[in-house]
Coordinates of C-alpha atoms and ligand atoms in Angstrom, one line a residue:
M1 CA -3.6 28.1 4.4
I2 CA -3.9 26.2 7.7
R3 CA -5.2 29.1 9.8
T4 CA -5.5 32.8 9.0
F5 CA -2.6 33.4 11.4
E6 CA 0.7 31.8 12.1
T7 CA 0.4 29.2 14.9
H8 CA 4.0 28.3 15.5
H9 CA 7.5 30.0 15.6
I10 CA 9.3 26.9 16.9
R11 CA 7.3 23.8 15.9
F12 CA 7.8 22.8 12.3
E13 CA 4.5 22.4 10.4
N14 CA 3.8 21.9 6.7
E15 CA 0.5 21.8 4.9
L16 CA 0.3 18.7 2.6
G17 CA -1.6 20.6 -0.1
G18 CA -0.9 20.6 -3.8
M19 CA -1.3 17.6 -6.0
W20 CA -2.5 14.2 -4.8
T21 CA -3.3 11.1 -6.9
V22 CA -6.9 10.0 -6.6
Q23 CA -8.1 6.5 -7.5
Q24 CA -11.8 5.9 -7.8
L25 CA -12.5 2.5 -6.4
S26 CA -15.3 0.0 -7.2
E27 CA -17.3 -1.8 -4.6
D28 CA -14.8 -4.7 -4.9
E29 CA -11.8 -2.4 -4.4
Q30 CA -10.7 -2.3 -8.1
V31 CA -9.2 1.0 -9.4
V32 CA -11.8 2.3 -11.8
K33 CA -10.0 5.5 -12.8
T34 CA -7.0 7.5 -11.6
V35 CA -6.6 11.3 -11.8
Q36 CA -4.6 14.1 -10.1
T37 CA -6.3 16.6 -7.9
I38 CA -5.6 19.5 -5.6
V39 CA -6.2 18.9 -1.8
P40 CA -8.2 20.2 -0.1
S41 CA -11.1 19.6 -2.5
C42 CA -14.2 17.4 -3.1
W43 CA -14.1 14.7 -5.7
E44 CA -17.4 16.0 -7.0
S45 CA -15.4 18.9 -8.5
L46 CA -13.6 16.3 -10.8
R47 CA -14.9 15.4 -14.3
G48 CA -16.6 12.0 -14.0
F49 CA -16.9 12.2 -10.2
E50 CA -19.7 14.8 -10.0
N51 CA -22.3 12.3 -8.7
F52 CA -20.0 9.7 -7.3
R53 CA -21.0 8.1 -4.0
G54 CA -18.4 5.6 -3.0
H55 CA -14.8 5.5 -1.9
C56 CA -11.5 6.8 -3.3
R57 CA -7.9 6.3 -2.5
Y58 CA -5.8 9.5 -2.2
I59 CA -2.1 9.1 -2.5
K60 CA 0.8 11.4 -1.7
E61 CA 4.5 10.8 -1.2
I62 CA 6.1 12.8 1.6
E63 CA 9.7 13.2 2.5
T64 CA 10.9 13.6 6.1
V65 CA 13.9 13.7 8.3
A66 CA 13.9 11.2 11.2
G67 CA 11.6 12.1 14.1
N68 CA 8.2 12.2 15.7
Y69 CA 5.4 13.6 13.6
R70 CA 1.8 14.4 14.0
L71 CA -0.5 14.2 11.0
I72 CA -3.7 16.4 11.3
F73 CA -6.6 16.1 9.0
K74 CA -8.9 19.1 9.3
G75 CA -11.7 17.3 7.5
V76 CA -12.1 14.1 5.4
S77 CA -15.6 13.5 4.0
H78 CA -17.1 11.6 5.4
T79 CA -15.1 8.5 6.7
A80 CA -11.3 8.2 6.5
D81 CA -8.8 5.3 6.8
V82 CA -5.2 6.5 6.8
F83 CA -2.2 4.4 5.9
V84 CA 1.6 5.3 6.0
D85 CA 3.9 3.0 4.1
G86 CA 1.1 0.5 3.8
E87 CA 0.4 0.4 7.6
K88 CA -3.1 1.6 8.8
V89 CA -2.5 4.4 11.3
A90 CA -5.9 6.0 11.7
H91 CA -9.7 5.7 11.2
H92 CA -12.1 8.6 11.6
Y93 CA -15.8 9.2 11.0
N94 CA -17.4 12.6 10.2
A95 CA -16.4 15.1 7.6
Y96 CA -16.7 18.1 9.8
T97 CA -14.2 17.6 12.7
P98 CA -10.4 17.4 12.7
F99 CA -8.5 14.2 13.7
E100 CA -4.9 13.5 14.3
V101 CA -2.4 10.6 14.3
L102 CA 1.0 10.4 15.9
L103 CA 3.8 8.9 13.8
R104 CA 6.5 8.1 16.3
N105 CA 10.1 7.6 15.2
L106 CA 9.4 8.0 11.5
G107 CA 12.5 7.2 9.5
E108 CA 14.4 9.7 7.3
G109 CA 13.4 9.6 3.6
R110 CA 10.3 9.1 1.5
H111 CA 7.0 7.8 2.8
K112 CA 3.7 6.8 1.1
L113 CA 0.7 8.5 2.6
E114 CA -2.7 7.0 1.6
V115 CA -6.2 8.1 2.6
I116 CA -9.3 6.1 1.8
A117 CA -12.2 8.6 1.8
D118 CA -15.7 7.1 1.8
N119 CA -19.0 9.0 1.5
R120 CA -21.3 6.0 1.3
F121 CA -24.5 5.7 3.4
S122 CA -24.9 2.6 5.6
E123 CA -25.7 1.7 9.1
A124 CA -22.0 2.5 9.9
S125 CA -22.9 6.1 9.3
A126 CA -25.5 7.5 11.8
L127 CA -25.0 11.2 11.0
H128 CA -24.1 11.3 7.4
I129 CA -27.4 10.1 5.9
S130 CA -29.2 11.0 2.7
N131 CA -30.2 14.6 3.6
D132 CA -31.2 18.1 2.6
Y133 CA -27.6 18.9 2.0
R134 CA -25.0 16.8 0.3
S135 CA -22.4 14.6 2.1
Y136 CA -19.6 15.2 -0.3
G137 CA -16.5 13.0 -0.8
G138 CA -12.8 13.8 -0.5
I139 CA -10.1 15.4 1.6
S140 CA -12.2 18.5 1.9
R141 CA -10.1 20.5 4.4
P142 CA -6.3 21.0 4.9
V143 CA -3.9 18.2 5.9
V144 CA -1.0 19.3 8.2
L145 CA 2.3 17.4 9.0
E146 CA 4.0 18.6 12.2
R147 CA 7.4 17.6 13.5
L148 CA 7.4 17.3 17.3
N149 CA 10.0 17.4 19.9
E150 CA 9.9 14.8 22.7
A151 CA 7.2 16.9 24.5
Y152 CA 4.8 19.2 22.9
I153 CA 1.8 21.4 23.6
H154 CA -1.2 19.4 22.6
H155 CA -3.7 22.2 23.0
V156 CA -4.4 25.2 25.3
H157 CA -7.9 26.6 26.0
F158 CA -8.7 30.1 27.2
N159 CA -11.7 31.7 28.9
T160 CA -12.3 35.4 29.3
D161 CA -14.7 36.6 32.0
M162 CA -15.5 40.2 33.0
A163 CA -14.0 41.0 36.4
E164 CA -14.1 43.9 38.8
N165 CA -10.8 45.5 37.6
G166 CA -10.7 44.1 34.0
W167 CA -10.8 40.6 32.6
R168 CA -10.1 37.3 34.2
L169 CA -8.1 35.2 31.7
T170 CA -8.2 31.5 32.6
F171 CA -6.1 28.9 30.7
K172 CA -5.9 25.1 30.7
C173 CA -3.0 23.6 28.7
Q174 CA -2.3 19.9 27.9
I175 CA 1.3 18.9 27.3
D176 CA 2.1 15.5 25.9
N177 CA 5.4 13.8 26.5
L178 CA 6.6 11.1 24.0
A179 CA 9.8 10.3 26.0
D180 CA 10.6 8.8 29.4
D181 CA 12.6 11.8 30.5
T182 CA 9.9 14.1 32.1
S183 CA 12.3 16.4 34.0
G184 CA 13.0 20.1 33.5
Y185 CA 9.9 21.2 31.7
S186 CA 8.4 24.7 32.2
L187 CA 5.8 26.8 30.4
E188 CA 5.3 30.5 29.7
I189 CA 2.2 32.1 28.3
K190 CA 2.5 35.6 26.8
V191 CA -0.5 37.8 26.1
A192 CA -1.2 41.5 26.0
D193 CA 2.1 42.5 27.7
E194 CA 1.5 40.0 30.4
E195 CA 3.5 36.8 31.0
I196 CA 2.5 33.8 33.0
K197 CA 5.3 31.3 34.0
V198 CA 4.7 27.8 35.2
A199 CA 7.8 25.9 36.4
D200 CA 8.4 22.2 37.2
I201 CA 5.7 20.6 35.1
R202 CA 4.7 17.1 36.2
F203 CA 3.5 14.4 33.8
D204 CA 1.1 11.5 34.7
E205 CA 1.8 7.9 34.0
N206 CA 0.5 8.4 30.4
G207 CA 3.0 11.2 29.8
I208 CA 0.3 13.9 29.9
A209 CA 0.5 17.1 32.0
T210 CA -2.4 19.5 32.5
V211 CA -1.4 23.1 33.5
Q212 CA -4.0 25.6 34.4
G213 CA -4.4 29.0 36.1
S214 CA -5.7 32.5 35.6
I215 CA -4.7 36.1 35.8
I216 CA -6.5 39.5 35.8
I217 CA -5.7 41.6 32.8
S218 CA -7.0 45.2 32.9
D219 CA -5.9 47.2 29.9
V220 CA -7.2 45.3 26.9
A221 CA -9.7 46.1 24.1
W222 CA -12.9 44.1 24.1
W223 CA -14.1 41.7 21.3
C224 CA -17.5 42.7 19.9
P225 CA -19.1 42.8 16.5
E226 CA -18.4 46.5 16.0
S227 CA -14.8 46.2 17.2
P228 CA -13.5 42.6 17.1
A229 CA -10.2 43.1 18.9
L230 CA -8.1 39.9 18.8
Y231 CA -5.0 39.1 20.9
K232 CA -2.4 36.4 20.1
V233 CA -1.4 34.2 23.0
H234 CA 2.0 32.6 22.6
T235 CA 2.6 29.6 24.7
V236 CA 6.2 28.3 24.9
L237 CA 7.3 25.0 26.4
R238 CA 10.9 24.9 27.6
K239 CA 13.2 22.0 28.7
N240 CA 15.9 23.1 31.1
G241 CA 15.3 26.7 29.8
T242 CA 15.5 25.9 26.1
A243 CA 12.4 26.4 24.1
V244 CA 11.4 23.1 22.5
D245 CA 7.8 23.8 21.4
D246 CA 5.2 26.5 21.0
L247 CA 1.7 27.2 20.1
I248 CA 0.1 30.5 19.1
E249 CA -3.6 30.8 19.7
R250 CA -5.8 33.9 19.2
I251 CA -8.5 35.1 21.6
G252 CA -11.0 37.9 22.1
F253 CA -11.9 39.4 25.4
R254 CA -15.6 38.9 25.4
E255 CA -18.2 37.4 27.6
I256 CA -21.5 35.7 26.6
K257 CA -24.2 35.0 29.2
V258 CA -27.9 34.2 29.4
S259 CA -29.7 36.4 31.9
G260 CA -33.4 35.5 32.3
D261 CA -34.9 35.7 28.8
K262 CA -32.0 37.8 27.5
I263 CA -28.7 37.0 25.7
L264 CA -26.0 39.3 27.0
L265 CA -22.7 40.0 25.1
N266 CA -20.3 41.8 27.4
G267 CA -23.1 42.6 29.7
K268 CA -25.4 44.1 27.0
Q269 CA -28.5 42.6 25.7
I270 CA -28.3 41.6 22.0
F271 CA -30.7 40.8 19.2
I272 CA -29.4 38.1 16.8
K273 CA -30.1 38.7 13.1
G274 CA -28.5 36.0 11.2
F275 CA -28.2 33.4 8.5
N276 CA -28.0 29.7 8.4
R277 CA -25.1 28.8 6.2
H278 CA -24.1 25.4 4.7
E279 CA -20.5 24.9 3.6
D280 CA -21.3 24.6 -0.1
F281 CA -20.2 26.6 -3.1
G282 CA -21.0 25.7 -6.7
T283 CA -18.8 23.0 -8.1
F284 CA -16.4 23.2 -5.1
G285 CA -19.0 21.5 -2.8
C286 CA -18.1 21.6 0.9
A287 CA -14.5 22.5 0.1
V288 CA -15.3 26.2 0.0
P289 CA -12.3 28.1 -1.3
E290 CA -10.8 30.6 1.3
I291 CA -11.6 33.6 -0.9
A292 CA -15.2 32.4 -1.1
M293 CA -15.4 32.1 2.7
N294 CA -14.4 35.7 3.0
T295 CA -16.7 37.0 0.3
D296 CA -19.5 35.1 2.0
L297 CA -18.8 37.2 5.1
D298 CA -18.6 40.3 2.9
I299 CA -22.1 39.6 1.6
I300 CA -23.5 38.5 5.0
L301 CA -22.2 41.7 6.7
S302 CA -23.5 43.8 3.9
T303 CA -27.0 42.8 4.8
G304 CA -26.6 44.0 8.4
A305 CA -26.6 40.5 9.8
N306 CA -24.5 39.8 12.9
L307 CA -24.5 36.0 13.2
V308 CA -24.0 32.8 11.2
R309 CA -25.4 29.4 12.3
T310 CA -23.1 26.6 11.1
S311 CA -26.1 24.5 10.0
H312 CA -25.8 21.6 10.7
Y313 CA -22.2 20.7 11.6
P314 CA -18.9 22.1 12.9
N315 CA -17.3 24.4 10.3
D316 CA -13.9 24.8 8.8
E317 CA -11.7 26.7 11.3
R318 CA -10.4 29.0 8.6
F319 CA -14.0 30.3 8.3
L320 CA -14.3 30.6 12.1
D321 CA -11.0 32.6 12.1
M322 CA -12.5 35.0 9.6
C323 CA -15.6 35.3 11.8
D324 CA -13.3 36.2 14.7
E325 CA -11.6 38.8 12.6
R326 CA -14.8 40.2 11.0
G327 CA -16.8 40.3 14.3
I328 CA -19.5 37.9 13.1
L329 CA -21.2 35.9 15.9
V330 CA -21.4 32.2 15.5
W331 CA -23.9 29.5 16.6
E332 CA -21.8 26.4 16.0
E333 CA -23.5 23.1 16.1
S334 CA -22.6 19.5 16.3
H335 CA -23.4 17.3 13.3
A336 CA -27.1 16.2 13.0
R337 CA -30.0 17.1 10.9
H338 CA -33.6 15.8 11.1
L339 CA -32.8 12.4 12.5
N340 CA -36.0 10.5 13.4
A341 CA -36.5 8.2 16.4
K342 CA -35.4 5.2 14.4
Q343 CA -32.3 6.9 13.0
M344 CA -31.4 8.0 16.6
L345 CA -31.5 4.3 17.6
N346 CA -28.7 3.5 15.1
P347 CA -26.1 1.7 17.3
N348 CA -23.4 4.2 16.1
F349 CA -25.5 7.3 16.8
R350 CA -24.5 8.1 20.4
K351 CA -20.7 7.5 20.0
Q352 CA -20.6 9.3 16.6
S353 CA -22.5 12.3 18.2
A354 CA -20.3 12.3 21.3
D355 CA -17.1 12.1 19.2
C356 CA -18.3 15.1 17.1
I357 CA -19.0 17.2 20.1
D358 CA -15.6 16.3 21.7
E359 CA -13.7 17.2 18.5
M360 CA -15.8 20.3 17.8
I361 CA -15.1 21.9 21.3
L362 CA -11.5 20.6 21.6
N363 CA -10.6 22.4 18.3
H364 CA -12.9 25.4 18.3
Y365 CA -12.9 26.4 22.0
N366 CA -10.9 29.6 21.6
H367 CA -12.9 31.3 18.9
P368 CA -14.5 34.4 20.4
S369 CA -17.0 34.5 17.6
I370 CA -18.6 31.3 18.8
I371 CA -21.2 32.3 21.3
I372 CA -23.6 29.3 21.3
W373 CA -23.1 25.6 21.0
G374 CA -26.0 23.8 19.3
I375 CA -27.0 20.1 18.9
L376 CA -29.4 17.8 17.1
N377 CA -31.2 20.1 14.6
E378 CA -34.8 18.9 14.3
C379 CA -34.0 15.5 15.7
D380 CA -36.5 13.6 17.8
G381 CA -36.9 14.7 21.4
T382 CA -40.5 13.6 21.7
D383 CA -40.0 10.4 23.8
Q384 CA -37.9 9.5 26.8
Y385 CA -35.1 7.9 24.7
G386 CA -34.9 11.1 22.5
R387 CA -34.9 13.3 25.6
E388 CA -32.1 11.2 27.1
C389 CA -30.1 11.7 23.9
Y390 CA -30.6 15.5 24.1
K391 CA -29.7 15.5 27.8
L392 CA -26.5 13.4 27.3
Q393 CA -25.3 15.8 24.7
Y394 CA -26.1 19.0 26.6
D395 CA -24.4 17.5 29.7
Q396 CA -21.4 16.6 27.6
I397 CA -21.1 20.2 26.3
K398 CA -21.3 21.6 29.8
S399 CA -18.6 19.2 31.0
L400 CA -16.3 20.6 28.3
D401 CA -17.3 24.3 28.3
T402 CA -19.5 26.2 30.8
S403 CA -18.7 29.5 29.2
R404 CA -21.2 29.3 26.3
P405 CA -25.0 28.8 26.3
T406 CA -26.5 25.8 24.6
T407 CA -29.5 25.3 22.3
S408 CA -31.1 23.0 19.8
A409 CA -33.5 23.9 17.0
T410 CA -36.8 22.0 17.1
F411 CA -39.7 21.7 14.7
K412 CA -41.8 19.5 16.9
Y413 CA -43.1 22.5 18.8
F414 CA -46.1 20.8 20.5
D415 CA -44.5 17.4 21.2
D416 CA -40.9 18.3 22.2
L417 CA -40.1 17.1 25.7
C418 CA -36.7 19.0 26.0
Y419 CA -37.5 22.7 26.5
D420 CA -36.2 22.5 30.1
L421 CA -32.8 21.3 29.0
P422 CA -31.1 24.0 26.9
D423 CA -30.1 27.6 28.0
I424 CA -31.8 29.0 24.9
V425 CA -35.0 27.7 23.2
S426 CA -34.9 27.7 19.4
V427 CA -37.6 26.9 16.8
N428 CA -37.5 26.3 13.1
I429 CA -40.8 27.8 11.7
Y430 CA -42.0 28.4 8.1
P431 CA -45.2 30.4 8.1
R432 CA -46.2 31.5 4.6
W433 CA -44.1 28.7 3.1
Y434 CA -44.8 25.3 4.5
V435 CA -47.9 26.5 6.4
N436 CA -50.0 29.5 5.4
E437 CA -50.2 30.9 8.9
E438 CA -50.0 34.5 10.0
P439 CA -46.4 34.7 11.3
T440 CA -47.0 36.4 14.7
A441 CA -50.1 34.4 15.6
Y442 CA -48.3 31.2 14.6
L443 CA -45.2 32.1 16.8
N444 CA -47.4 33.0 19.7
K445 CA -49.2 29.6 19.6
I446 CA -45.8 27.9 19.7
R447 CA -44.4 30.2 22.4
E448 CA -47.5 29.6 24.6
H449 CA -46.8 25.8 24.5
I450 CA -43.1 26.3 25.1
N451 CA -43.7 28.5 28.1
A452 CA -46.0 25.9 29.6
H453 CA -43.6 23.0 29.0
G454 CA -40.2 24.0 30.5
G455 CA -39.1 26.9 28.3
F456 CA -40.6 29.8 30.3
G457 CA -38.2 32.6 31.1
K458 CA -35.6 31.5 28.6
P459 CA -34.4 33.4 25.5
L460 CA -36.3 32.4 22.4
L461 CA -34.7 32.3 19.0
I462 CA -36.3 31.7 15.6
S463 CA -33.5 29.5 14.3
E464 CA -35.0 29.1 10.9
C465 CA -37.6 30.9 8.8
G466 CA -37.7 31.6 5.1
A467 CA -38.9 30.6 1.7
G468 CA -37.6 29.2 -1.5
A469 CA -36.9 30.8 -4.9
V470 CA -35.1 29.5 -8.0
Y471 CA -32.5 32.0 -9.0
G472 CA -33.7 34.0 -12.1
N473 CA -37.3 32.8 -11.7
R474 CA -39.3 36.1 -11.8
G475 CA -43.0 36.6 -12.3
F476 CA -46.0 39.0 -11.7
S477 CA -47.8 35.9 -10.3
E478 CA -45.5 35.8 -7.3
V479 CA -46.2 32.0 -7.2
K480 CA -43.9 30.0 -4.9
W481 CA -40.4 29.4 -6.2
T482 CA -40.3 32.9 -7.8
E483 CA -37.8 35.3 -6.4
D484 CA -40.7 37.8 -6.1
R485 CA -42.6 35.5 -3.7
Q486 CA -39.5 34.8 -1.6
A487 CA -38.9 38.5 -1.2
V488 CA -42.5 39.2 -0.2
I489 CA -42.5 36.4 2.4
L490 CA -39.1 37.4 3.9
K491 CA -40.3 41.0 4.1
E492 CA -43.3 40.0 6.2
L493 CA -41.4 37.6 8.4
L494 CA -38.5 39.9 9.2
H495 CA -40.8 43.0 9.6
K496 CA -42.8 41.1 12.2
Y497 CA -40.1 39.0 13.9
C498 CA -37.4 41.6 14.1
S499 CA -39.7 44.0 15.8
D500 CA -40.8 41.4 18.4
K501 CA -39.0 42.5 21.5
T502 CA -39.8 39.2 23.2
L503 CA -37.5 37.4 20.8
S504 CA -33.7 37.2 21.1
G505 CA -33.3 36.9 17.4
V506 CA -34.1 35.6 13.9
I507 CA -31.9 33.4 11.8
I508 CA -32.9 33.1 8.1
W509 CA -33.0 29.8 6.3
Q510 CA -30.8 30.2 4.4
Y511 CA -27.8 32.3 3.2
S512 CA -27.0 30.5 -0.1
D513 CA -28.6 27.7 -2.1
C514 CA -26.9 24.4 -1.6
R515 CA -26.7 21.0 -3.3
V516 CA -28.8 18.3 -1.6
D517 CA -28.5 14.5 -1.7
D518 CA -30.3 12.7 -4.6
G519 CA -32.9 11.4 -2.2
F520 CA -34.3 14.9 -1.9
F521 CA -34.5 15.7 -5.6
A522 CA -38.3 15.5 -5.8
Q523 CA -39.0 18.4 -3.5
R524 CA -35.8 20.4 -4.3
P525 CA -35.7 21.9 -7.8
N526 CA -32.3 21.2 -9.5
T527 CA -31.5 19.0 -6.5
R528 CA -30.8 22.1 -4.5
N529 CA -32.2 23.6 -1.4
N530 CA -33.3 26.9 -3.0
K531 CA -34.1 29.0 0.1
G532 CA -30.9 30.9 -0.2
I533 CA -31.0 34.7 -0.6
V534 CA -28.1 34.1 -3.0
D535 CA -27.6 31.2 -5.4
V536 CA -24.9 28.6 -5.2
Y537 CA -22.5 31.1 -6.9
R538 CA -23.6 33.9 -4.6
Q539 CA -25.6 35.8 -7.2
P540 CA -28.2 37.8 -5.3
K541 CA -31.9 37.1 -5.5
L542 CA -34.5 39.8 -4.9
A543 CA -34.7 38.6 -1.3
Y544 CA -31.1 39.7 -0.7
Y545 CA -32.2 43.4 -1.0
T546 CA -35.2 42.7 1.2
V547 CA -33.1 41.3 4.0
C548 CA -30.7 44.3 3.7
E549 CA -33.7 46.7 4.1
Q550 CA -35.1 44.8 7.1
F551 CA -31.9 43.8 9.0
K552 CA -30.4 47.3 8.8
K553 CA -33.4 48.7 10.7
I554 CA -32.4 46.6 13.7
N555 CA -29.5 47.3 16.2
T556 CA -27.5 44.4 17.5
Y557 CA -27.8 45.9 21.0
T558 CA -31.4 46.0 22.4
E559 CA -32.0 49.3 24.1
G560 CA -33.8 49.0 27.4
E561 CA -35.9 46.2 28.7
K562 CA -37.9 43.7 26.5
Ligands
ADA601 C1 -35.4 22.4 8.2 C2 -33.9 22.0 8.3 C3 -33.1 22.7 7.3 C4 -33.8 22.7 5.9 C5 -35.1 23.4 6.0 C6 -35.9 23.4 4.7 O1 -35.8 23.4 9.0 O2 -33.4 22.3 9.6 O3 -31.9 21.9 7.2 O4 -34.0 21.3 5.5 O5 -35.9 22.7 6.9 O6 -35.3 23.9 3.7 O7 -37.0 22.9 4.7

């Protein structure tokens, strides 16, 4: 499945799933072993590859008629080099964002597609470093082959804003032209019984046209957690009246705003109660099967939660589609976790971060479930260079999307120099786990500092709090790492923080246990981050029931003033 809904009636697209050949390569490029596998998948799912950190060659033969094609990789972990018939056609860094390559005038017949996937750590990789989650290896998300006409719709973004007599729907569409003939093109956009027509499209010297506009639509259902109404938007490109390409996107009529220290969804103040979720499932690694994505949302919704934070990277768009459909709010964040000052000085850091933000927003813009863009989880904003990095990324996000608030989760509460930069201030705190502090007093100390250093008057989120437990480890002693202790800690945290009307929400660390890189084995039993309320196979710990009890007491909409 490419998306959970059909995205084209006219354009030909085909998912290059099924069997691929995988060659495990040695450091000197020799083939060590060759197996067959299903794509998408992680190679850690394969016998003999469970702990492999290196590079592999994926091979698939494709057959085409003559024409222009676009290859789209939804995710290759973590660095990809792509070859078609032996010619290198693409390079991409980062497992968590899509990339594409145009194959112009591809001949009729069979073609050899090769992808070198590499999950090694080196200076070439500023964001995938040994971390408290595993950087897996493989073609971990779908591969799509599209056949294109001479001109095609590259993408179209939609904004929905509450207006006096309904909703203002704003669109911005990019059309790419691969031929010299640029005459006779027009566009039509159909949504909710409305149709927008744009005639006489003009292309620039690079063969790119940008078409934008807006209309007021009055009679539509709103998108909200309790009623996530979705509308398909069918954009059709015509040449001299004949339809030559199309793109179906899906939107929700909703508005997210920050007003003072409140977060407003469709004009109503909300309290976020959520989970941090890594893309990780047992032996499937980050290539979480579609059914597992949906059952994750079943479990998350069953607790009374209303948000998922995509800690700490952009997620698979099929999961985001499911969040759109299920009414789960999303804080999606660009890829980074706990990079110190030295790691942020890696010469690749700024470009790799900027590319990730560009690709995240380009591809995920239309998801109504995404209400917050996050960056730089627990990175270093305590000196001027770090602050400059944060500011660059916040400014980049605002240049791409002004419709959503920004934030970043800090753990350097008393040294952070960036509280004036984001729309929402977020803190990762672990009272009763890493520090034996009383939760409310601990938070108040931090909040006092934030208010005095640029964060006053902004919404405050607890972006992480929680405790660890090894699944099945029970005991009267309630020592740390027992399920009993995890449940006791979470009960206190959620009772106190969910009743704190000065907060805009609490996001538990974390939803499920996940595998971590070998470098973290010493402080992570079974080389896993065990702070999930379910284990890697979604078996509930005692804490699951505690969270259900606590979250279900709290409404998503905050009645009255704080
Ligand atoms: C940090 C970090 C998480 C995780 C957590 C933990 O807050 O943001 O990724 O590592 O700590 O389990 O300690």
